């Protein structure tokens, strides 16, 4: 069964610190992996999209890595800010003939404290 | 350019009623996907429409239905509402079929549905 698991479920860090969120998946065949940031009460916003051949992609202070062999991805946040407090969702798309199927992780809730 | 818009933003209904939610995609986008988000289940895929045709469907009962118009605007309908239907309903648009690596999805702000 195709699954996407994220860890930790929640995380509290101090402003200015770095953190890393994990995403493990069993989706096959793999098409692409996305990280989204979702502020409370708002729709998710795309941070990065990576395909099989990409193993690192950055978007400002956000850096995503992908290891397609071990089926693991991480999202590293550098020098965290209060505005980074949000849920971070890992989404993996399964590539198959006729279209794609996307599987969502449950998300990691990040709290950045002053 | 304008983002994805959803109306209404908030809605309160009672059990047994039906509801229609609307989504206007980004201009030029042909794909609209609908998602249900609850604290316990996270984001769950409802269905996707592309050029007025339903392309994919999630594991939801037939009470959940949708359609897409020729201008790509989409509506989602839930009939015979149940308490468990209380959720944030999100729609997302993309140029091509969602899930494709080149087709970034843009989400709307969502409609918060409360069923009493």
Short mmCIF file of C-alpha atoms in Angstrom, two decimals:
data_model
loop_
_atom_site.label_atom_id
_atom_site.label_comp_id
_atom_site.label_asym_id
_atom_site.label_seq_id
_atom_site.Cartn_x
_atom_site.Cartn_y
_atom_site.Cartn_z
CA UNK A 1 0.00 0.00 0.00
CA UNK A 2 1.32 3.42 -0.96
CA UNK A 3 2.00 5.49 2.12
CA UNK A 4 3.70 8.70 3.18
CA UNK A 5 4.84 9.01 6.77
CA UNK A 6 6.16 12.17 8.36
CA UNK A 7 8.09 12.71 11.53
CA UNK A 8 8.05 14.17 14.01
CA UNK A 9 4.33 14.80 14.42
CA UNK A 10 5.12 18.13 16.07
CA UNK A 11 8.19 20.11 16.91
CA UNK A 12 8.99 23.14 19.06
CA UNK A 13 12.14 25.16 18.39
CA UNK A 14 13.52 28.53 19.37
CA UNK A 15 13.67 31.35 16.88
CA UNK A 16 16.94 31.36 14.99
CA UNK A 17 17.54 27.64 15.32
CA UNK A 18 17.62 25.14 12.47
CA UNK A 19 15.41 22.08 12.18
CA UNK A 20 14.86 19.09 9.90
CA UNK A 21 11.58 17.41 9.10
CA UNK A 22 11.43 13.86 7.76
CA UNK A 23 9.28 12.16 5.16
CA UNK A 24 9.42 8.44 4.33
CA UNK A 25 7.35 6.98 1.55
CA UNK A 26 6.53 3.67 -0.03
CA UNK A 27 4.90 5.08 -3.16
CA UNK A 28 5.74 3.22 -6.33
CA UNK A 29 6.24 3.97 -9.12
CA UNK A 30 7.53 7.32 -7.93
CA UNK A 31 6.87 10.47 -9.93
CA UNK A 32 7.64 13.46 -7.72
CA UNK A 33 7.71 14.67 -4.15
CA UNK A 34 6.49 18.04 -2.91
CA UNK A 35 6.74 19.91 0.33
CA UNK A 36 3.99 22.33 1.29
CA UNK A 37 3.71 24.87 4.09
CA UNK A 38 0.26 25.43 5.53
CA UNK A 39 -0.49 28.28 7.90
CA UNK A 40 -3.43 27.78 10.25
CA UNK A 41 -6.73 28.36 8.47
CA UNK A 42 -5.13 28.78 5.05
CA UNK A 43 -4.47 26.63 2.03
CA UNK A 44 -1.09 24.93 1.58
CA UNK A 45 1.64 26.76 -0.32
CA UNK A 46 4.18 24.86 -2.38
CA UNK A 47 7.80 25.05 -1.17
CA UNK A 48 9.61 22.58 -3.43
CA UNK A 49 8.94 19.95 -6.07
CA UNK A 50 11.51 17.23 -6.79
CA UNK A 51 11.59 14.49 -9.37
CA UNK A 52 13.49 11.22 -9.29
CA UNK A 53 16.69 12.73 -10.65
CA UNK A 54 16.86 15.63 -8.18
CA UNK A 55 18.30 15.17 -4.72
CA UNK A 56 18.38 18.73 -3.43
CA UNK A 57 16.23 21.78 -4.00
CA UNK A 58 16.22 25.07 -2.13
CA UNK A 59 13.68 27.82 -1.69
CA UNK A 60 15.17 30.56 0.45
CA UNK A 61 15.74 29.19 3.94
CA UNK A 62 14.03 25.92 3.01
CA UNK A 63 16.12 23.07 1.57
CA UNK A 64 14.58 19.76 0.60
CA UNK A 65 16.56 16.60 -0.03
CA UNK A 66 15.46 13.40 -1.71
CA UNK A 67 17.00 9.93 -1.58
CA UNK A 68 15.01 7.91 -4.10
CA UNK A 69 16.89 4.73 -3.22
CA UNK A 70 15.88 4.76 0.44
CA UNK A 71 12.61 6.58 -0.33
CA UNK A 72 13.30 9.32 2.15
CA UNK A 73 13.07 13.08 1.98
CA UNK A 74 13.85 15.81 4.45
CA UNK A 75 13.02 19.48 4.71
CA UNK A 76 15.65 21.58 6.43
CA UNK A 77 14.74 25.02 7.74
CA UNK A 78 17.62 27.35 8.44
CA UNK A 79 17.59 30.23 10.94
CA UNK A 80 13.93 29.73 11.80
CA UNK A 81 11.58 32.68 12.14
CA UNK A 82 8.31 33.05 14.02
CA UNK A 83 6.52 33.04 10.65
CA UNK A 84 7.79 29.51 10.03
CA UNK A 85 5.25 28.28 12.59
CA UNK A 86 2.96 26.16 10.41
CA UNK A 87 2.25 22.63 9.28
CA UNK A 88 4.60 21.14 6.72
CA UNK A 89 3.11 18.52 4.47
CA UNK A 90 4.99 16.02 2.33
CA UNK A 91 3.14 14.88 -0.78
CA UNK A 92 4.28 12.09 -3.08
CA UNK A 93 2.84 11.48 -6.52
CA UNK A 94 2.60 8.01 -7.96
CA UNK A 95 3.25 7.88 -11.66
CA UNK A 96 1.08 5.55 -13.62
CA UNK A 97 -0.35 5.27 -17.06
CA UNK A 98 -3.22 7.65 -17.56
CA UNK A 99 -2.45 10.01 -14.76
CA UNK A 100 -1.05 10.57 -11.32
CA UNK A 101 -2.19 9.73 -7.83
CA UNK A 102 -1.03 11.92 -4.98
CA UNK A 103 -0.61 10.66 -1.44
CA UNK A 104 -0.44 13.17 1.40
CA UNK A 105 1.49 12.80 4.61
CA UNK A 106 -0.19 13.77 7.87
CA UNK A 107 2.16 16.73 8.27
CA UNK A 108 4.55 18.01 10.90
CA UNK A 109 3.34 20.86 13.08
CA UNK A 110 6.20 23.27 13.72
CA UNK A 111 6.10 25.83 16.50
CA UNK A 112 8.80 28.51 16.56
CA UNK A 113 9.08 30.31 19.88
CA UNK A 114 10.69 33.67 20.57
CA UNK B 1 -2.48 37.39 -11.40
CA UNK B 2 -5.35 36.47 -9.12
CA UNK B 3 -5.04 33.31 -7.06
CA UNK B 4 -7.53 30.52 -6.50
CA UNK B 5 -10.72 31.79 -4.94
CA UNK B 6 -13.27 29.81 -2.99
CA UNK B 7 -16.73 30.80 -1.89
CA UNK B 8 -18.13 30.92 0.63
CA UNK B 9 -15.30 31.05 3.15
CA UNK B 10 -17.45 29.89 6.03
CA UNK B 11 -20.64 27.90 6.11
CA UNK B 12 -22.85 26.47 8.84
CA UNK B 13 -25.37 23.79 7.96
CA UNK B 14 -27.43 21.24 9.83
CA UNK B 15 -27.48 17.49 9.41
CA UNK B 16 -29.41 16.30 6.40
CA UNK B 17 -29.00 19.49 4.43
CA UNK B 18 -26.99 19.77 1.25
CA UNK B 19 -24.28 22.26 0.37
CA UNK B 20 -22.55 23.56 -2.73
CA UNK B 21 -19.05 25.01 -2.63
CA UNK B 22 -17.47 26.97 -5.45
CA UNK B 23 -13.91 27.26 -6.69
CA UNK B 24 -12.49 29.60 -9.32
CA UNK B 25 -9.05 28.50 -10.51
CA UNK B 26 -6.17 30.68 -11.60
CA UNK B 27 -6.77 32.01 -15.08
CA UNK B 28 -5.50 29.52 -17.65
CA UNK B 29 -5.51 26.55 -15.29
CA UNK B 30 -7.58 23.62 -16.49
CA UNK B 31 -7.31 21.27 -13.54
CA UNK B 32 -9.22 21.68 -10.30
CA UNK B 33 -8.83 19.26 -7.42
CA UNK B 34 -10.85 19.14 -4.22
CA UNK B 35 -9.61 18.06 -0.79
CA UNK B 36 -11.12 17.58 2.63
CA UNK B 37 -8.99 18.47 5.62
CA UNK B 38 -9.83 17.48 9.18
CA UNK B 39 -7.61 17.48 12.28
CA UNK B 40 -7.82 13.72 12.58
CA UNK B 41 -7.41 12.67 8.95
CA UNK B 42 -5.28 15.40 7.47
CA UNK B 43 -5.68 16.23 3.79
CA UNK B 44 -7.72 13.73 1.81
CA UNK B 45 -8.25 13.81 -1.91
CA UNK B 46 -11.86 14.03 -3.06
CA UNK B 47 -11.69 14.33 -6.84
CA UNK B 48 -10.04 16.10 -9.72
CA UNK B 49 -11.57 17.67 -12.79
CA UNK B 50 -9.70 18.47 -15.96
CA UNK B 51 -11.38 20.10 -18.93
CA UNK B 52 -14.84 19.37 -17.49
CA UNK B 53 -14.12 15.66 -17.00
CA UNK B 54 -13.56 13.92 -13.69
CA UNK B 55 -10.06 12.46 -13.92
CA UNK B 56 -9.53 10.97 -10.49
CA UNK B 57 -11.68 10.20 -7.51
CA UNK B 58 -10.81 9.53 -3.89
CA UNK B 59 -12.51 7.17 -1.47
CA UNK B 60 -15.50 9.22 -0.48
CA UNK B 61 -19.18 8.21 -0.55
CA UNK B 62 -21.43 9.18 -3.41
CA UNK B 63 -22.86 12.03 -1.32
CA UNK B 64 -19.80 13.96 -2.46
CA UNK B 65 -19.98 15.05 -6.06
CA UNK B 66 -18.54 17.74 -8.24
CA UNK B 67 -18.49 19.25 -11.65
CA UNK B 68 -16.43 21.62 -13.74
CA UNK B 69 -17.70 24.20 -16.15
CA UNK B 70 -16.30 25.25 -19.50
CA UNK B 71 -14.55 28.23 -17.87
CA UNK B 72 -12.78 25.77 -15.52
CA UNK B 73 -14.70 26.95 -12.48
CA UNK B 74 -15.71 24.03 -10.32
CA UNK B 75 -18.39 23.26 -7.80
CA UNK B 76 -18.51 20.58 -5.15
CA UNK B 77 -21.76 19.33 -3.69
CA UNK B 78 -22.34 17.37 -0.52
CA UNK B 79 -25.80 15.98 0.02
CA UNK B 80 -27.39 14.69 3.23
CA UNK B 81 -24.77 16.29 5.43
CA UNK B 82 -23.42 14.39 8.41
CA UNK B 83 -21.63 15.73 11.48
CA UNK B 84 -18.42 14.14 10.23
CA UNK B 85 -18.49 16.28 7.12
CA UNK B 86 -17.39 19.26 9.19
CA UNK B 87 -14.02 20.16 7.72
CA UNK B 88 -11.98 22.61 5.72
CA UNK B 89 -12.61 22.01 2.04
CA UNK B 90 -9.74 23.08 -0.16
CA UNK B 91 -9.55 23.35 -3.87
CA UNK B 92 -6.36 23.56 -5.87
CA UNK B 93 -5.75 24.41 -9.50
CA UNK B 94 -2.95 23.56 -11.89
CA UNK B 95 -2.32 24.04 -15.58
CA UNK B 96 -2.13 20.34 -16.34
CA UNK B 97 -3.29 17.26 -14.50
CA UNK B 98 -2.36 17.50 -10.82
CA UNK B 99 0.44 15.30 -9.59
CA UNK B 100 2.56 15.82 -12.65
CA UNK B 101 6.02 17.11 -11.79
CA UNK B 102 5.64 20.15 -13.97
CA UNK B 103 2.14 20.98 -12.79
CA UNK B 104 2.43 22.88 -9.57
CA UNK B 105 -0.81 23.06 -7.62
CA UNK B 106 -2.01 26.32 -6.15
CA UNK B 107 -4.44 26.07 -3.28
CA UNK B 108 -7.30 28.35 -2.41
CA UNK B 109 -7.98 29.56 1.14
CA UNK B 110 -10.63 26.91 1.69
CA UNK B 111 -14.23 26.82 2.82
CA UNK B 112 -14.77 26.03 6.49
CA UNK B 113 -17.92 23.90 6.72
CA UNK B 114 -19.53 23.28 10.09
CA UNK B 115 -22.36 20.77 10.33
CA UNK B 116 -24.54 21.04 13.43
#
